[in-house]
Tab-separated table of C-alpha atoms and ligand atoms in Angstrom:
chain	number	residue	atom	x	y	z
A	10	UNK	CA	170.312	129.969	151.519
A	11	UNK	CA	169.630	127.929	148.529
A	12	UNK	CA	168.141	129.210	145.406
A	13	UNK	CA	167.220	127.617	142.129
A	14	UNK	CA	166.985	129.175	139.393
A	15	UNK	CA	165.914	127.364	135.996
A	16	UNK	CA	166.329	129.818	132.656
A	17	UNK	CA	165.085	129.802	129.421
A	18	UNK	CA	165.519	131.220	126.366
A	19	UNK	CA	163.994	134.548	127.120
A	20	UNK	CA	167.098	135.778	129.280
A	21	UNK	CA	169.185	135.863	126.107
A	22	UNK	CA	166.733	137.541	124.282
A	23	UNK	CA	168.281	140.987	125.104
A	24	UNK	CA	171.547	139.739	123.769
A	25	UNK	CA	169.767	139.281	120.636
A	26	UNK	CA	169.153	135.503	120.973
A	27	UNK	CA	165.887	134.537	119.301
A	28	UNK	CA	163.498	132.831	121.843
A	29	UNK	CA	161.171	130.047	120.385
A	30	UNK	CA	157.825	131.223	121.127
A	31	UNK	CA	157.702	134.457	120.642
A	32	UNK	CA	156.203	136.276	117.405
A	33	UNK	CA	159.014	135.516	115.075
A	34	UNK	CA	160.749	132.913	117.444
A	35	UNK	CA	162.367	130.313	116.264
A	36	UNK	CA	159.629	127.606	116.751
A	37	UNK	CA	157.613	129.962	114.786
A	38	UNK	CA	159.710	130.168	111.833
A	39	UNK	CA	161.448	126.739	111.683
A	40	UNK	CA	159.548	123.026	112.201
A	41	UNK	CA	160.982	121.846	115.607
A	42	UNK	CA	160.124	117.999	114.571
A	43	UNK	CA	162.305	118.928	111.402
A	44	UNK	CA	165.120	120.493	112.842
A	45	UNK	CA	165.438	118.952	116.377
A	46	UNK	CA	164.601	115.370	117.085
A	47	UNK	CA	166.980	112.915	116.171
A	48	UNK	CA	164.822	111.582	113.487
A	49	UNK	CA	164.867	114.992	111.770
A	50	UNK	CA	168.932	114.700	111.891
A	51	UNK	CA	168.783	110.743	111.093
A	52	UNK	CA	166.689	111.947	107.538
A	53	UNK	CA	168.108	115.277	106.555
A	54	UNK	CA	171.459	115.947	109.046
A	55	UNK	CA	172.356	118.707	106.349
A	56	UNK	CA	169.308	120.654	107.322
A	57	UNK	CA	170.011	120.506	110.623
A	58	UNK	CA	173.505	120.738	110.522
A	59	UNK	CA	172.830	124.234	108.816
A	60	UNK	CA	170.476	125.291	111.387
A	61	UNK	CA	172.646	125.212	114.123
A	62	UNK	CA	175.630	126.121	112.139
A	63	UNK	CA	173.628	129.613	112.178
A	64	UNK	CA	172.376	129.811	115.763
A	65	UNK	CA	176.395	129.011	116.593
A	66	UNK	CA	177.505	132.023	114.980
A	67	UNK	CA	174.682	133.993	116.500
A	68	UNK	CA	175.797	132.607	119.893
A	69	UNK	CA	179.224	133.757	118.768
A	70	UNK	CA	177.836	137.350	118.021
A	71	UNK	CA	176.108	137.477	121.159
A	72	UNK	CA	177.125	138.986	124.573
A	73	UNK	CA	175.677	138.753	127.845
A	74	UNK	CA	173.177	141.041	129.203
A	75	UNK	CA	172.884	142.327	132.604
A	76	UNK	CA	170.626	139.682	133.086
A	77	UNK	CA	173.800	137.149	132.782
A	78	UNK	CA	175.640	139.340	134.931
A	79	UNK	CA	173.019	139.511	137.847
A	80	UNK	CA	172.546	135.929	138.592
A	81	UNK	CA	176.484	135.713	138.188
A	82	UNK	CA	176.727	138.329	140.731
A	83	UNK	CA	173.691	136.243	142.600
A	84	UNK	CA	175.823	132.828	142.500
A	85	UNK	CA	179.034	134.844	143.886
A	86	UNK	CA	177.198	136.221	146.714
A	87	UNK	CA	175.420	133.285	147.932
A	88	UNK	CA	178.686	130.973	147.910
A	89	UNK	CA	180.507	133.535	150.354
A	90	UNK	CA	177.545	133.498	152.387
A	91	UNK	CA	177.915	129.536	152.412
A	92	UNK	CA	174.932	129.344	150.304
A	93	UNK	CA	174.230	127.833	146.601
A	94	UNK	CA	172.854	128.584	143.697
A	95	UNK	CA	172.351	126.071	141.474
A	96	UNK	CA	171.887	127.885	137.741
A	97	UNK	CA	169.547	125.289	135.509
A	98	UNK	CA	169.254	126.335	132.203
A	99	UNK	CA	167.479	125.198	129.112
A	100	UNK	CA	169.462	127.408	126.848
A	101	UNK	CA	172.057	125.832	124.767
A	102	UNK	CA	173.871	128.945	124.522
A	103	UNK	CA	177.492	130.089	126.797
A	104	UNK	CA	176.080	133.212	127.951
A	105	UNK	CA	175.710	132.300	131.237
A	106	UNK	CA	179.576	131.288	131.405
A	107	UNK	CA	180.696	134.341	129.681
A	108	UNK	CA	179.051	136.443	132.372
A	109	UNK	CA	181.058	134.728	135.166
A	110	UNK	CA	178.788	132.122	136.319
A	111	UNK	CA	181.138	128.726	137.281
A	112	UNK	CA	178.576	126.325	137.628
A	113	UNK	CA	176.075	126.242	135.107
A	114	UNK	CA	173.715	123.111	134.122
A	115	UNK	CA	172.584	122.592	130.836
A	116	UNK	CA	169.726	120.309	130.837
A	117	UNK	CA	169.271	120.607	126.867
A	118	UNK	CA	173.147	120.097	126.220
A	119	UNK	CA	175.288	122.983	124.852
A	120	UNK	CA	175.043	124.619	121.279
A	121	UNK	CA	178.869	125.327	121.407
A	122	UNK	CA	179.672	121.505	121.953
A	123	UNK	CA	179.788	118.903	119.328
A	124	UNK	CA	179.102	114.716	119.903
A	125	UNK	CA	179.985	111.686	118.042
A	126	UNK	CA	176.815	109.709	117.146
A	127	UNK	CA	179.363	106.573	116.620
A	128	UNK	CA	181.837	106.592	119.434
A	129	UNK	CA	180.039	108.828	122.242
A	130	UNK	CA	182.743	111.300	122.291
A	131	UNK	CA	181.477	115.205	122.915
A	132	UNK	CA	184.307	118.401	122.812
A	133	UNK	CA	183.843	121.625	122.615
A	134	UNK	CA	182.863	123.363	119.042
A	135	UNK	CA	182.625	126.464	117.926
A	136	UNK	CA	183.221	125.666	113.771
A	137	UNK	CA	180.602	124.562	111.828
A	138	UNK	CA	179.633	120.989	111.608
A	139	UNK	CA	178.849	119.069	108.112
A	140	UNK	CA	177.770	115.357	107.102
A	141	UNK	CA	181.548	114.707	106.151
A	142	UNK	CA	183.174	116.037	108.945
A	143	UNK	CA	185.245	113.646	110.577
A	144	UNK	CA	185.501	112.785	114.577
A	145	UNK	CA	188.252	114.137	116.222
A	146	UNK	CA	188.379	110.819	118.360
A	147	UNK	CA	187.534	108.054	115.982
A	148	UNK	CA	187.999	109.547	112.855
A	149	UNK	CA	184.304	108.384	111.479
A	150	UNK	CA	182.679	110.862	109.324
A	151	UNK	CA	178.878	111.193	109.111
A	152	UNK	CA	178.328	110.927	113.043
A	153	UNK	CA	178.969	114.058	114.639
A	154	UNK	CA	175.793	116.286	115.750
A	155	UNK	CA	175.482	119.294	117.903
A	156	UNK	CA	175.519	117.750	121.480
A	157	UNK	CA	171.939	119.231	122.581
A	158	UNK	CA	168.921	117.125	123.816
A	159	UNK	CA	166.358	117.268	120.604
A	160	UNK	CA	162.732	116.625	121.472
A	161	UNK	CA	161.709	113.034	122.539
A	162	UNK	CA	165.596	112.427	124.191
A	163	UNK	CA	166.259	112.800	127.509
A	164	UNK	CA	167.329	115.894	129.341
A	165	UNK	CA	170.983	115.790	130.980
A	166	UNK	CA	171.294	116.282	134.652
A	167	UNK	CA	167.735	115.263	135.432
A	168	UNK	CA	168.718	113.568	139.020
A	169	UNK	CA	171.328	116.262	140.137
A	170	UNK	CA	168.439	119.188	139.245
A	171	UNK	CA	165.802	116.866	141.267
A	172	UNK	CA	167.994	116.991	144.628
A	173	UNK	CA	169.030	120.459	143.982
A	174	UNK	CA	165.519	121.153	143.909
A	175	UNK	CA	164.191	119.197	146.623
A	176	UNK	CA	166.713	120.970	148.603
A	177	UNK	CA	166.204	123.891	147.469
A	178	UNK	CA	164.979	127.470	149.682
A	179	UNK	CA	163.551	129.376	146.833
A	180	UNK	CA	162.635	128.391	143.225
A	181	UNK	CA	162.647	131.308	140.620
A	182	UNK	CA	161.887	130.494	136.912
A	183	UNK	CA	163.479	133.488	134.724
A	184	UNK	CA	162.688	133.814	130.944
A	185	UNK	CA	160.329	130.687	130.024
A	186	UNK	CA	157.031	130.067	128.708
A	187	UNK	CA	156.592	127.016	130.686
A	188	UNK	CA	155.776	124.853	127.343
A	189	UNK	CA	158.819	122.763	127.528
A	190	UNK	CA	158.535	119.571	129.942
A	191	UNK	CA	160.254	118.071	132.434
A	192	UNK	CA	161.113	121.841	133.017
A	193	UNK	CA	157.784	123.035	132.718
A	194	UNK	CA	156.836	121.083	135.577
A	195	UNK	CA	159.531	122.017	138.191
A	196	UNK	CA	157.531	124.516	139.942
A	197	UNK	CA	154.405	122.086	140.459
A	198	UNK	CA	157.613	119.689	142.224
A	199	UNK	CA	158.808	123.141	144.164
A	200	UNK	CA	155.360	124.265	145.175
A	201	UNK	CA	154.695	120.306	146.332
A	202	UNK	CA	157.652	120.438	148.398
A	203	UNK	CA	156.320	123.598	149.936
A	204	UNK	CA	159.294	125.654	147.804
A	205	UNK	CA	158.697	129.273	147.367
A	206	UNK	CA	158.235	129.877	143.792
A	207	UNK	CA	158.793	133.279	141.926
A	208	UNK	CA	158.718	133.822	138.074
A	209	UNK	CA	160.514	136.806	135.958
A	210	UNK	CA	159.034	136.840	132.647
A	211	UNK	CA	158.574	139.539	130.026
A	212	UNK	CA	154.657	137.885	130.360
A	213	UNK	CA	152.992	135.014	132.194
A	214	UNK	CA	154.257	132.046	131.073
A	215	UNK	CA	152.319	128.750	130.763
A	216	UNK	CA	152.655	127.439	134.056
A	217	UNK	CA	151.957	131.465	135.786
A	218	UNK	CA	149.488	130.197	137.890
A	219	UNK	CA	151.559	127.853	140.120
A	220	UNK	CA	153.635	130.622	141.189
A	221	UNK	CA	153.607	132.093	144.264
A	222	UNK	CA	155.183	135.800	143.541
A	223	UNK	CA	156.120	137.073	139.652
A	224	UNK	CA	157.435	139.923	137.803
A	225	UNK	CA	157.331	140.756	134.390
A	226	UNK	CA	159.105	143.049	132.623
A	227	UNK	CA	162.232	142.967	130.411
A	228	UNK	CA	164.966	140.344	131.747
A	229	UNK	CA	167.738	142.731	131.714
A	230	UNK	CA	165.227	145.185	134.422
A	231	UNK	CA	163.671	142.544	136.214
A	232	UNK	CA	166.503	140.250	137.234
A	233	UNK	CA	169.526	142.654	138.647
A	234	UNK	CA	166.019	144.487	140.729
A	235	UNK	CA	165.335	141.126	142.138
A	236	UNK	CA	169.449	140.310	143.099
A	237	UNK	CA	170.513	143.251	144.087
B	308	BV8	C1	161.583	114.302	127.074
B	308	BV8	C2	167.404	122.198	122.703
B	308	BV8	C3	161.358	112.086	127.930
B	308	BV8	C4	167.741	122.210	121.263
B	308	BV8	C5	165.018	122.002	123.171
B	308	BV8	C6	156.041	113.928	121.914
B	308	BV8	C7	157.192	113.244	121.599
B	308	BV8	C8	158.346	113.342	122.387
B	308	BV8	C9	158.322	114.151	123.506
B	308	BV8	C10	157.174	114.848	123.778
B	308	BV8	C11	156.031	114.739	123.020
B	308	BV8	N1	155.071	115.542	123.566
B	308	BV8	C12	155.587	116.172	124.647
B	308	BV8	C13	156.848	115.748	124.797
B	308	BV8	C14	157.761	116.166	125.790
B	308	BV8	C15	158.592	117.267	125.121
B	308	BV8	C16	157.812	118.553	125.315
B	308	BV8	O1	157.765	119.066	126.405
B	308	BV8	N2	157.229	119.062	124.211
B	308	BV8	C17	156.451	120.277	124.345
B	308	BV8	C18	156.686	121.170	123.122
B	308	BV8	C19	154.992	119.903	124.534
B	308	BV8	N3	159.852	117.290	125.824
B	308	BV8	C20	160.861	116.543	125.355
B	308	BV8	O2	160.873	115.931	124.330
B	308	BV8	C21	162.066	116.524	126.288
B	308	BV8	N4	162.435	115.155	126.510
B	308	BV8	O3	160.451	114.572	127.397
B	308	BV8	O4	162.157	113.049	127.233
B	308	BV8	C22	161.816	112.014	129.335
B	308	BV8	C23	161.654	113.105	130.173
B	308	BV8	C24	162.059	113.014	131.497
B	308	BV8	C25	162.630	111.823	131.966
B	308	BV8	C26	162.805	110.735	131.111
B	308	BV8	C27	162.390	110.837	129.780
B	308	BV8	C28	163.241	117.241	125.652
B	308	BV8	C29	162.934	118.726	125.543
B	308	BV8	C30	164.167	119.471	125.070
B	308	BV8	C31	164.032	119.840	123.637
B	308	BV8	N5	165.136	120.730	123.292
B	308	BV8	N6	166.066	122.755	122.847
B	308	BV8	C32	167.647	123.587	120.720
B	308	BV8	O5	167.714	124.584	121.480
B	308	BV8	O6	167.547	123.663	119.494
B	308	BV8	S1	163.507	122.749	123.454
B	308	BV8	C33	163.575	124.447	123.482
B	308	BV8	O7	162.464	124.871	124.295
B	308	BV8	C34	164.764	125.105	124.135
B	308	BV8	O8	165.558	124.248	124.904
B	308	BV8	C35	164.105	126.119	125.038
B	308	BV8	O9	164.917	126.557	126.026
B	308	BV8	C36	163.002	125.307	125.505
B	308	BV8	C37	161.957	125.975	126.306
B	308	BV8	O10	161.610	127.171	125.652
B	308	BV8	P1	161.850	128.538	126.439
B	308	BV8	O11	163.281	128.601	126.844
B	308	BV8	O12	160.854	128.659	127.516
B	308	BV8	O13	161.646	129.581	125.293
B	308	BV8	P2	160.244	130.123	124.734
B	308	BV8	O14	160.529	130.857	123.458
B	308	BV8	O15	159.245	129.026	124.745
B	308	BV8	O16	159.789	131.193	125.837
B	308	BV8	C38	160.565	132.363	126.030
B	308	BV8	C39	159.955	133.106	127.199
B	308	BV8	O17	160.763	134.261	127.465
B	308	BV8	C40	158.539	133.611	126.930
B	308	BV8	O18	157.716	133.281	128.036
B	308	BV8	C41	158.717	135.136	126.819
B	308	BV8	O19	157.611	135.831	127.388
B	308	BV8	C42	159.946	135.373	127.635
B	308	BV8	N7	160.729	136.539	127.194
B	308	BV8	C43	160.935	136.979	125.924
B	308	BV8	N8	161.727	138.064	125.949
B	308	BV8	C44	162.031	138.307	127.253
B	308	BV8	C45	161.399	137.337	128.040
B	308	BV8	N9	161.494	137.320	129.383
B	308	BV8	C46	162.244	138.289	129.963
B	308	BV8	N10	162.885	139.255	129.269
B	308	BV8	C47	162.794	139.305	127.921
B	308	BV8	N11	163.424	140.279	127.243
């Protein structure tokens, strides 16, 4: 059987990850079009450096919740049954990874990863970045950026997650509010395809309606009741 499952930022919540929606999220207290497009970091990269310099030691702070552990447990199971699961997830955070999941897809990049606006090359990063801090591959300062996908660039992955989709048994959406495209709109491509859909949300998100089955209720409930 294959099963894909796209998360968002509401599985970390439990590890004390802020979502962005959410009374007090981080969309809520912070400008998104001044903290994460690329013309936000083009006009005041400072700002934005700082901004992520604190979600990466929040990341840092953060462990996994049996929410992480459950769909790790879920990937394990379905690969020695000759299955897949193929774990999308909009979170930039390694939470996924530290629970033991091996093959994780990060369609909005990776908080704990750092890229070179002038030479292209990415490493992982768990310092802060500044203005002045120099690439480890070409030595340019002034260039490197947290290597996520800011608003109005294009999500990574996008033609692995289609196939994986289309070829897909089950499609469960786990801890988003739907707002987010080309995400938002992967169950409308499931449900098209004839895909059963299922959402686990702490409420119903945005796009509740086009799901065939939900439950809502905490993450760290809701998600090892529906693997195990
Ligand atoms: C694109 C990474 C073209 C960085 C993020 C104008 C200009 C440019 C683009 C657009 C535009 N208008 C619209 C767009 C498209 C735009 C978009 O969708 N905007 C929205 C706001 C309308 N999208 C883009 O720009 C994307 N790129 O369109 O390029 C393209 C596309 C396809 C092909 C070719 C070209 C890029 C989007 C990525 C932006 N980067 N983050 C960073 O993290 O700082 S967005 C950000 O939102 C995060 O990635 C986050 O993951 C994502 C989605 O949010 P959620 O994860 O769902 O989090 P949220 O807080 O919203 O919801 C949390 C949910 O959890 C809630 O439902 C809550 O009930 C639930 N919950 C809470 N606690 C719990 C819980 N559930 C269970 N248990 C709990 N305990």
């Amino acid at each position: 059987m294959n099963v894909f499952v796209l998360t968002g930022a509401g599985i970390s919540a439990e590890s004390g990850l802020g979502t962005f929606r959410d009374p007090g999220g981080l969309w809520r207290r912070f400008d998104p079009m001044r903290l994460a497009t690329p013309e936000a970091f083009a006009e005041a990269p400072e700002e934005v450096h700082a901004f992520y310099n604190l979600r990466r030691q929040g990341v840092r702070a953060a462990v996994p919740n049996a929410a992480h552990a459950a769909l790790a447990r879920l990937e394990a199971g379905l690969t020695a049954r000759g299955g897949r699961l193929f774990l999308c997830t909009q979170n930039v955070d390694d939470l996924h990874e530290r629970a033991g999941a091996r093959a994780v897809i990060h369609m909005h990049g990776e908080l704990m990863r750092a890229r070179c606006t002038a030479c292209g090359a990415g490493r992982p990063w768990a310092d802060d970045l500044a203005v002045d801090t120099a690439c480890p591959a070409c030595g340019r300062r002034g260039g490197m950026r947290p290597d996520v996908v800011w608003f109005g660039e294009v999500p990574l992955h996008l033609d692995a997650i289609a196939e994986a989709l289309d070829d897909s048994d089950l499609f469960v959406a786990i801890g988003t509010s739907g707002a987010v495209y080309p995400a938002a709109g992967f169950v409308a491509r499931a449900r098209a395809a004839g895909i059963p859909t299922h959402e686990i949300n702490l409420a119903p998100s945005d796009t509740a309606g086009l799901f065939m089955k939900a439950t809502y209720g905490p993450a760290t409930q809701a998600v090892p009741d529906f693997v195990d």
